[in-house]
Coordinates of C-alpha atoms and ligand atoms in Angstrom, one line a residue:
X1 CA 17.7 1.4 17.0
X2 CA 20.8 -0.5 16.0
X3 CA 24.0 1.9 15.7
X4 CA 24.2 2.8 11.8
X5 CA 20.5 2.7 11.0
X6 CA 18.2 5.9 10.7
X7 CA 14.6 6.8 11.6
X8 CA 13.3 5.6 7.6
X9 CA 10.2 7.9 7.1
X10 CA 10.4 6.9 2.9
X11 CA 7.1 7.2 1.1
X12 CA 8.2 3.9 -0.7
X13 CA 10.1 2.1 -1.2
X14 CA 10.4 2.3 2.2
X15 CA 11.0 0.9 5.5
X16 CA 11.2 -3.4 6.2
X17 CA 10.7 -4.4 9.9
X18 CA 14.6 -4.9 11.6
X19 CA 14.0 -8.8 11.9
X20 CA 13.0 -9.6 8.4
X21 CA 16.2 -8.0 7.4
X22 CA 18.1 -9.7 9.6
X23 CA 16.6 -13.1 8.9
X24 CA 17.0 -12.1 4.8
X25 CA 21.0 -11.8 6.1
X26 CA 21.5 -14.8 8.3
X27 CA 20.2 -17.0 5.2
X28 CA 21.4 -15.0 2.0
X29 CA 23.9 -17.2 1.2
X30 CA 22.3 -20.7 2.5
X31 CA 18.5 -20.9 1.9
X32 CA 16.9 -23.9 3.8
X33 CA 19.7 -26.0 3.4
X34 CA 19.8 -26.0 -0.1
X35 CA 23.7 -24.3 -0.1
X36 CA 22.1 -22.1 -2.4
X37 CA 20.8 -18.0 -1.9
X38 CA 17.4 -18.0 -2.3
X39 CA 17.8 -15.8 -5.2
X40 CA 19.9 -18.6 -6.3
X41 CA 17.1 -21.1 -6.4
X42 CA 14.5 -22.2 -9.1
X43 CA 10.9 -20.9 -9.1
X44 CA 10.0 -24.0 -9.9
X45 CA 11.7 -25.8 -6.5
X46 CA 10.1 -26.8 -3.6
X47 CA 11.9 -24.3 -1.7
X48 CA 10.3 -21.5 -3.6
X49 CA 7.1 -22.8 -3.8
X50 CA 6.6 -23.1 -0.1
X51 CA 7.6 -19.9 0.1
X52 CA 4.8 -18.6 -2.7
X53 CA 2.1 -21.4 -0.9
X54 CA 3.5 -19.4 2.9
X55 CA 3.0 -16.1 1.9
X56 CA -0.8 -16.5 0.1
X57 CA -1.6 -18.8 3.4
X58 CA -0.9 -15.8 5.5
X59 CA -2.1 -13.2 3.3
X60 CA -5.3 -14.8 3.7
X61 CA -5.4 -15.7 7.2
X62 CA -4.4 -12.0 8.3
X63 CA -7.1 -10.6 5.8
X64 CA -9.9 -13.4 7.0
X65 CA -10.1 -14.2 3.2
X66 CA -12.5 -16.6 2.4
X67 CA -12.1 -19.9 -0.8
X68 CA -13.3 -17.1 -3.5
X69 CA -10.2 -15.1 -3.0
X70 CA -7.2 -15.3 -4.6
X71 CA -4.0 -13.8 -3.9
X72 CA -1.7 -13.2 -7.0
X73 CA 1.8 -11.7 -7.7
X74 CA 2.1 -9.9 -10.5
X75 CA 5.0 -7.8 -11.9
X76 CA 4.7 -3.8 -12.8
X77 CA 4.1 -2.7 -9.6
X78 CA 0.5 -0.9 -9.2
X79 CA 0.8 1.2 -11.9
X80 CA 0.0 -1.9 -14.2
X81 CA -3.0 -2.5 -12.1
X82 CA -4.6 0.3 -13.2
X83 CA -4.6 -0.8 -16.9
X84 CA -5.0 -4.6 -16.0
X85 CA -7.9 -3.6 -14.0
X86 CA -9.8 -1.5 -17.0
X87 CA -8.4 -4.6 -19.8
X88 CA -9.8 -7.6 -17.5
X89 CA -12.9 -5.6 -15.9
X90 CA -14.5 -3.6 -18.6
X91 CA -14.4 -5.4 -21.6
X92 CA -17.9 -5.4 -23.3
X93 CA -19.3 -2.0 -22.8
X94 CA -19.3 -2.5 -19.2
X95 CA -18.9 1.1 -16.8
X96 CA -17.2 1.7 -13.5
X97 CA -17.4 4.7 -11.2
X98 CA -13.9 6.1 -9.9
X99 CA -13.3 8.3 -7.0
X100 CA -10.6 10.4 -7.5
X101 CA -8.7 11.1 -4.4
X102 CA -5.3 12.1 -5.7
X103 CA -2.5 11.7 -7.7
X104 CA -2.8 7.9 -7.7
X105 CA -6.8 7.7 -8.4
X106 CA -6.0 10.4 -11.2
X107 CA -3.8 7.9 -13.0
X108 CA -6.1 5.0 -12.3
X109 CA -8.8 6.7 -14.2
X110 CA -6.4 7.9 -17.4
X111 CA -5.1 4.1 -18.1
X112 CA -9.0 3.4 -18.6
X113 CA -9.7 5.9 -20.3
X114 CA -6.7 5.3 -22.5
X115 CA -7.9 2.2 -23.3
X116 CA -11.1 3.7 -24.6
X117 CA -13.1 2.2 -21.4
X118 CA -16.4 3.9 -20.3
X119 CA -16.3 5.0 -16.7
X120 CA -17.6 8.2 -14.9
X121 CA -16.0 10.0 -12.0
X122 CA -18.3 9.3 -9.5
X123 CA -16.9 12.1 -7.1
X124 CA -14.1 13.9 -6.9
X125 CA -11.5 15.9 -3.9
X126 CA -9.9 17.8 -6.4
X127 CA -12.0 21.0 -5.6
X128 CA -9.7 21.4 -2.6
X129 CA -6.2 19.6 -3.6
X130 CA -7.6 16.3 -2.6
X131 CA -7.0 17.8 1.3
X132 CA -10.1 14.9 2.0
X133 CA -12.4 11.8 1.4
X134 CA -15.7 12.2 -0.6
X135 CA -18.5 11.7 1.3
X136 CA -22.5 10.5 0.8
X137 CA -21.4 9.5 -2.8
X138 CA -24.1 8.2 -5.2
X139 CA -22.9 5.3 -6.9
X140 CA -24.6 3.5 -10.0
X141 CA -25.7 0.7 -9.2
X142 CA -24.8 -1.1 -12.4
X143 CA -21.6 -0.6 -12.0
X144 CA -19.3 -3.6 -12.5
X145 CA -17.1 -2.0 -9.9
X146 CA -16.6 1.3 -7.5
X147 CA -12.9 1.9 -7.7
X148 CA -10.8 4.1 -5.0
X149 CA -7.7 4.3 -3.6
X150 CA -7.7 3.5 0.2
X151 CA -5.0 5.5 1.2
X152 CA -3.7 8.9 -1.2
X153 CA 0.3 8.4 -0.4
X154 CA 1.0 12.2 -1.8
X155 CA -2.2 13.8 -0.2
X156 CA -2.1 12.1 3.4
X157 CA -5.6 11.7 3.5
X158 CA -7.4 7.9 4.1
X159 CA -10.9 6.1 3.4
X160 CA -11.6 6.0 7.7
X161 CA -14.2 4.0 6.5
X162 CA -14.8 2.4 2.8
X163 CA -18.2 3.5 0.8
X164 CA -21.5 2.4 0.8
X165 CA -22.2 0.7 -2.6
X166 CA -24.7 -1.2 -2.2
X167 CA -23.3 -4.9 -3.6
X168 CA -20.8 -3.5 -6.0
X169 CA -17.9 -4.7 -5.7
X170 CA -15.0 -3.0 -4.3
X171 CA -11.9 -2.4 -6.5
X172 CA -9.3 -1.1 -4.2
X173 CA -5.8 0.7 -4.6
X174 CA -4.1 -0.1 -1.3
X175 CA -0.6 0.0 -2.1
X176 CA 0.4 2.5 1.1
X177 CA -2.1 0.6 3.8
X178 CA -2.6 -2.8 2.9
X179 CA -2.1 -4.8 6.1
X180 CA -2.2 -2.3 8.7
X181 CA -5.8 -2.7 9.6
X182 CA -8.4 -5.6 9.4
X183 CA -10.5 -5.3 6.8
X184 CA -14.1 -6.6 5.8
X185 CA -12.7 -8.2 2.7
X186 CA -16.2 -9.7 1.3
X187 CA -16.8 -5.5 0.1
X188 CA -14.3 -6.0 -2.2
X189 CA -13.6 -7.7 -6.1
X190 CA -10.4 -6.9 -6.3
X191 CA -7.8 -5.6 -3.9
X192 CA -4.2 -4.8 -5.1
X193 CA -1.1 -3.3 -3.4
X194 CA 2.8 -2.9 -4.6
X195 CA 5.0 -4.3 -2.2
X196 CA 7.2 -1.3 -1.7
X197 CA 5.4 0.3 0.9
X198 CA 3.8 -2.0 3.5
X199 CA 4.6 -5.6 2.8
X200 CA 8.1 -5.8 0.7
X201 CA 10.5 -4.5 -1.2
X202 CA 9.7 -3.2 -5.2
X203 CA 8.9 -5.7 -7.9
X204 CA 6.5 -7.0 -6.7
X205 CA 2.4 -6.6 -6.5
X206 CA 0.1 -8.4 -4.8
X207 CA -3.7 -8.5 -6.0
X208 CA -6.4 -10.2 -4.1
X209 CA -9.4 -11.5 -6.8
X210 CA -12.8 -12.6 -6.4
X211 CA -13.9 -15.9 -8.4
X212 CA -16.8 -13.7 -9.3
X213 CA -14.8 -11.1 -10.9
X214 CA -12.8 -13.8 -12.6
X215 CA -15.4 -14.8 -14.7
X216 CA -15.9 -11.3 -16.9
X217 CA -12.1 -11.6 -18.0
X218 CA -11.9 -11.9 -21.8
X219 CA -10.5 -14.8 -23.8
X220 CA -8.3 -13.0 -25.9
X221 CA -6.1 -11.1 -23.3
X222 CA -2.0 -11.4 -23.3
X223 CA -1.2 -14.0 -21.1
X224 CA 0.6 -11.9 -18.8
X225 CA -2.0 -9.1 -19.1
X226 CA -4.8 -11.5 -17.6
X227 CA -5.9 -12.0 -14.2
X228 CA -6.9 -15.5 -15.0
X229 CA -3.1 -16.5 -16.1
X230 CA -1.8 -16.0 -12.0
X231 CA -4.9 -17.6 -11.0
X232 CA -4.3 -20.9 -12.7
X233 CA -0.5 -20.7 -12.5
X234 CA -0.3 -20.1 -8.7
X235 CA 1.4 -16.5 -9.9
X236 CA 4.3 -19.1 -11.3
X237 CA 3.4 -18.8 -15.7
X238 CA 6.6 -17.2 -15.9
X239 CA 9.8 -16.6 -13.6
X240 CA 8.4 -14.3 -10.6
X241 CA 9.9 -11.8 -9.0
X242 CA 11.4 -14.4 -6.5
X243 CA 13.5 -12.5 -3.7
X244 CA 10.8 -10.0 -3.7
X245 CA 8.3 -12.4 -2.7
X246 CA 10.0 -14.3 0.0
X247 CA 10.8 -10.4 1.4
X248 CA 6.5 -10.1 1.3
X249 CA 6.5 -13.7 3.1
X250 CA 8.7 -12.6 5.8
X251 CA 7.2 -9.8 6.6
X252 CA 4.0 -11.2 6.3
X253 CA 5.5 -14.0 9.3
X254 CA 6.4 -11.4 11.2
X255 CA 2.9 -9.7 11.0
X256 CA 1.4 -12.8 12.1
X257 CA 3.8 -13.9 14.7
X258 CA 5.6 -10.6 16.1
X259 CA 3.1 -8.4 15.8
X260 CA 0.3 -10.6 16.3
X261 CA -2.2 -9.7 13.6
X262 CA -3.7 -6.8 12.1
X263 CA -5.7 -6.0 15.2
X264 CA -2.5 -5.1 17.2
X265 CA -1.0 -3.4 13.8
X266 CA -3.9 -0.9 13.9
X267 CA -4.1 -0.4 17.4
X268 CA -0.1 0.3 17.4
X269 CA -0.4 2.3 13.8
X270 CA -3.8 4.4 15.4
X271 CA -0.8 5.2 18.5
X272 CA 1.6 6.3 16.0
X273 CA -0.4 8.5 14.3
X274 CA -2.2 10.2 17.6
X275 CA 1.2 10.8 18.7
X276 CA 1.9 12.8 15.5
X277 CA -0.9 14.5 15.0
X278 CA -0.9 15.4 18.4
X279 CA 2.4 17.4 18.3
X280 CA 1.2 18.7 15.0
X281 CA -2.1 20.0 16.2
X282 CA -0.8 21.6 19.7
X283 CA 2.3 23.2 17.9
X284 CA 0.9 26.5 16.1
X285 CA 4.2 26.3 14.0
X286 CA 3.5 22.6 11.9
X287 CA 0.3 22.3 10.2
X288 CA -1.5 19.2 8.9
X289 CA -2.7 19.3 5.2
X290 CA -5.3 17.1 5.3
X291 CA -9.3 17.5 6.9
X292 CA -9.1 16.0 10.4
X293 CA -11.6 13.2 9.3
X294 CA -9.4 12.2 6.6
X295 CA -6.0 12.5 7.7
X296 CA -4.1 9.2 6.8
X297 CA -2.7 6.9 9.6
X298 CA 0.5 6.0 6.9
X299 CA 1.3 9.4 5.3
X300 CA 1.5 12.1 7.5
X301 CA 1.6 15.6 5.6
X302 CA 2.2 18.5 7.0
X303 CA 3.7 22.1 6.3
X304 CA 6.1 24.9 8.1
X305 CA 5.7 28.4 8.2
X306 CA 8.1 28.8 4.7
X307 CA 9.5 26.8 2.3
X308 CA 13.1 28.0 3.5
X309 CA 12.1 26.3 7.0
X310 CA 10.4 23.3 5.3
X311 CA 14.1 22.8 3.2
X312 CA 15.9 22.8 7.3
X313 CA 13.7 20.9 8.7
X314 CA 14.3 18.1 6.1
X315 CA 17.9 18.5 6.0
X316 CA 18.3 18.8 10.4
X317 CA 16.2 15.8 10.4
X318 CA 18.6 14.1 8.2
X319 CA 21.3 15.2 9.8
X320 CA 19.4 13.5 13.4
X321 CA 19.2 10.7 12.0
X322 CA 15.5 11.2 10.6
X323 CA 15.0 10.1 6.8
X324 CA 12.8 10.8 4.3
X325 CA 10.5 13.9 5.6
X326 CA 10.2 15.5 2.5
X327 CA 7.3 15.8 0.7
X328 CA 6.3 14.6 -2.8
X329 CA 7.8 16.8 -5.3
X330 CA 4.3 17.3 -6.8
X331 CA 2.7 19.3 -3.6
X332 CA 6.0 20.0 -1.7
X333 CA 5.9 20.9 2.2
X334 CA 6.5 17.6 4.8
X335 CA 6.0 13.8 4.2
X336 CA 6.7 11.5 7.6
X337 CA 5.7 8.0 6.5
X338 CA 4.8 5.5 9.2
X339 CA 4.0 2.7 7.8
X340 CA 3.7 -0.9 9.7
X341 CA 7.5 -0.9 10.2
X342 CA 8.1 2.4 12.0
X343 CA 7.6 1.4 15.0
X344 CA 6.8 3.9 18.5
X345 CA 10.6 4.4 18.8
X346 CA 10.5 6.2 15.0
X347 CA 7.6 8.5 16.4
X348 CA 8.8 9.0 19.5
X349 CA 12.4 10.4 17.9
X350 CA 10.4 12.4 15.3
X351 CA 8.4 14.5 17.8
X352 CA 11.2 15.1 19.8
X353 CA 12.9 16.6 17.1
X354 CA 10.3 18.4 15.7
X355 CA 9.7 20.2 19.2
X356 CA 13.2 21.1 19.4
X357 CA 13.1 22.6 15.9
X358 CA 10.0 24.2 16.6
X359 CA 11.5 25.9 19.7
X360 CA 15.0 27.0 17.9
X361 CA 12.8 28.3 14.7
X362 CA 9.5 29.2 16.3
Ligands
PLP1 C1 -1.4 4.6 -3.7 C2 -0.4 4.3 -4.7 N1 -0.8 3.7 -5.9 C3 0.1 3.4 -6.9 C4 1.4 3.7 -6.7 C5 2.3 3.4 -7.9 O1 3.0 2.2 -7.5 P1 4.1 1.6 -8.4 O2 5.3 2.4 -8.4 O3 4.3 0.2 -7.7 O4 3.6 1.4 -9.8 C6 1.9 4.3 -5.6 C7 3.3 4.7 -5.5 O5 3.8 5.5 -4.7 C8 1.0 4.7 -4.6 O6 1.4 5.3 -3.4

């Protein structure tokens, strides 16, 4: 760990792997030759356009994508995915079902409902503060699509394995785990993610559509408001988010050709999270909020014996150089958030700590 950089555990935004910052620095001011920053440069050049043509390339090589998918990048982070999804999806009296898993699913399903769409809550984790995943869910088979949200940032709990629904397609909130496992992609319709968590910095998020799902889009939509507007436009009808993209490409590089794929990110992120859970699980003092089946490989929550030692642990971890470890303001406790770019070292330093603490408050 270089000398005057901490142990990020942010929920999001959150931490970028050491080299793409680095390689961000060494060409800030000089992008490609150009003598310009890239945030200097015109979306329309052919600077930035390799960069937009890169990062889809590799989006779809590490996600084994095949011609019907198309990855888009879209502004309003994925908040205005869950109304885009509801306006482009269920126009014309279609229905989805919705699994609620958390706060995110929660908000998914207001935005249709807002816009007066007809859905049913297919099931549900709220019974026990969303502490696990739904299983042996029923869907209906007319559905136009089953929508869930892979990984529950605020709840700590992840889809181990996605649903059974028979040919429906897929809509999938993966904004705190895309990318750090492989994925059988032909499951899904639509997959979208904001950057700030796995793949970028904010202002950005990417969605992956199927051609099929393309074709149920109303005419009439806003421009910006329609799937079909980033499809033909190569996400470039209107000035992109630019440096937030090339951060996604870069990152994106170094999945591909530091890590070496998603197969070695889930191996190394499965490590992480043993490790962790481990110390939680043999400690008696920390405990782990979610159902063992369930627990998330990103977002690991977990509570103290008080709230008094919950506020100490946060602040000594700080103080260690540990960041981020508290949890969402909504459900309180402990948030350590090891996402693609906390690497063994992070885990290694965090369970250390957290035995020392353990034995001085104990
Ligand atoms: C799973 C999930 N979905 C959606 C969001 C909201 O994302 P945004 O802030 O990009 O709208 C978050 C943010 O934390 C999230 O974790």
């Amino acid at each position: 760990m270089k000398a005057n950089r901490i142990y990020n555990f942010n929920p999001g935004p959150a931490a970028l792997p050491l080299p793409v910052l680095e390689e961000i620095q060494e060409y800030l001011l000089n992008f490609q030759g150009s003598g310009m920053s890239v945030t200097e440069i015109s979306h329309r050049s052919k600077q930035f356009e390799g960069v937009i043509e890169d990062a889809v390339a590799r989006t779809k090589r590490l996600l084994n994508l095949d011609d019907r998918y198309h990855v888009l990048f879209i502004q309003g982070g994925a908040s205005m995915q869950f109304h885009m999804i509801a306006l482009n999806l269920l126009a014309d009296g279609a229905t989805a079902d919705y699994v609620n898993t958390g706060t995110w699913s929660t908000k998914a399903i207001k935005e249709a409902e807002i816009l007066g769409r007809s859905i049913t809550v297919a099931a549900s984790s709220e019974d026990r503060n969303f502490c696990y995943i739904p299983k042996d869910i029923s869907f209906n088979p007319n559905a136009a699509f089953v929508h869930i949200t892979s990984n529950n940032t605020i709840k700590g709990t992840q889809w181990a394995e996605f649903p059974d629904t028979k040919g429906v397609p897929i809509v999938s909130d993966m904004s705190s785990d895309i990318m750090s496992r492989p994925l059988d992609a032909s499951r899904f319709g639509l997959i979208y993610a904001g950057a700030q968590k796995n793949i970028g910095p904010a202002g950005v998020c990417m969605a992956i559509i199927r051609d099929d799902l393309l074709e149920r889009i109303p005419d009439n939509l806003p421009s910006m408001l329609s799937y079909r507007t980033y499809v033909n436009k190569n996400s470039l009808y209107n000035t992109p988010p630019c440096f937030a993209i090339y951060t996604v490409q870069l990152v994106l590089k170094w999945l591909e050709e530091t890590v070496g794929g998603l197969d070695k990110m889930a191996a190394i992120n499965r490590q992480k999270a043993d490790a962790l859970y481990g110390c939680i699980d043999a400690s008696g003092f920390y405990r782990a909020t979610a159902d063992p089946d369930s627990r998330s490989t990103m977002n690991v929550t977990f509570r103290l014996p008080s709230e008094a030692l919950e506020a100490k642990f946060v602040q000594e971890g700080l103080a260690n150089g540990l960041g981020g470890l508290k949890g969402h303001r909504s459900v309180g406790g402990c948030r350590a958030s090891i996402y693609n770019a906390s690497g063994l070292d992070a885990i290694e330093a965090l369970t250390d700590f957290m035995k020392t603490f353990e034995k001085a408050n104990g």
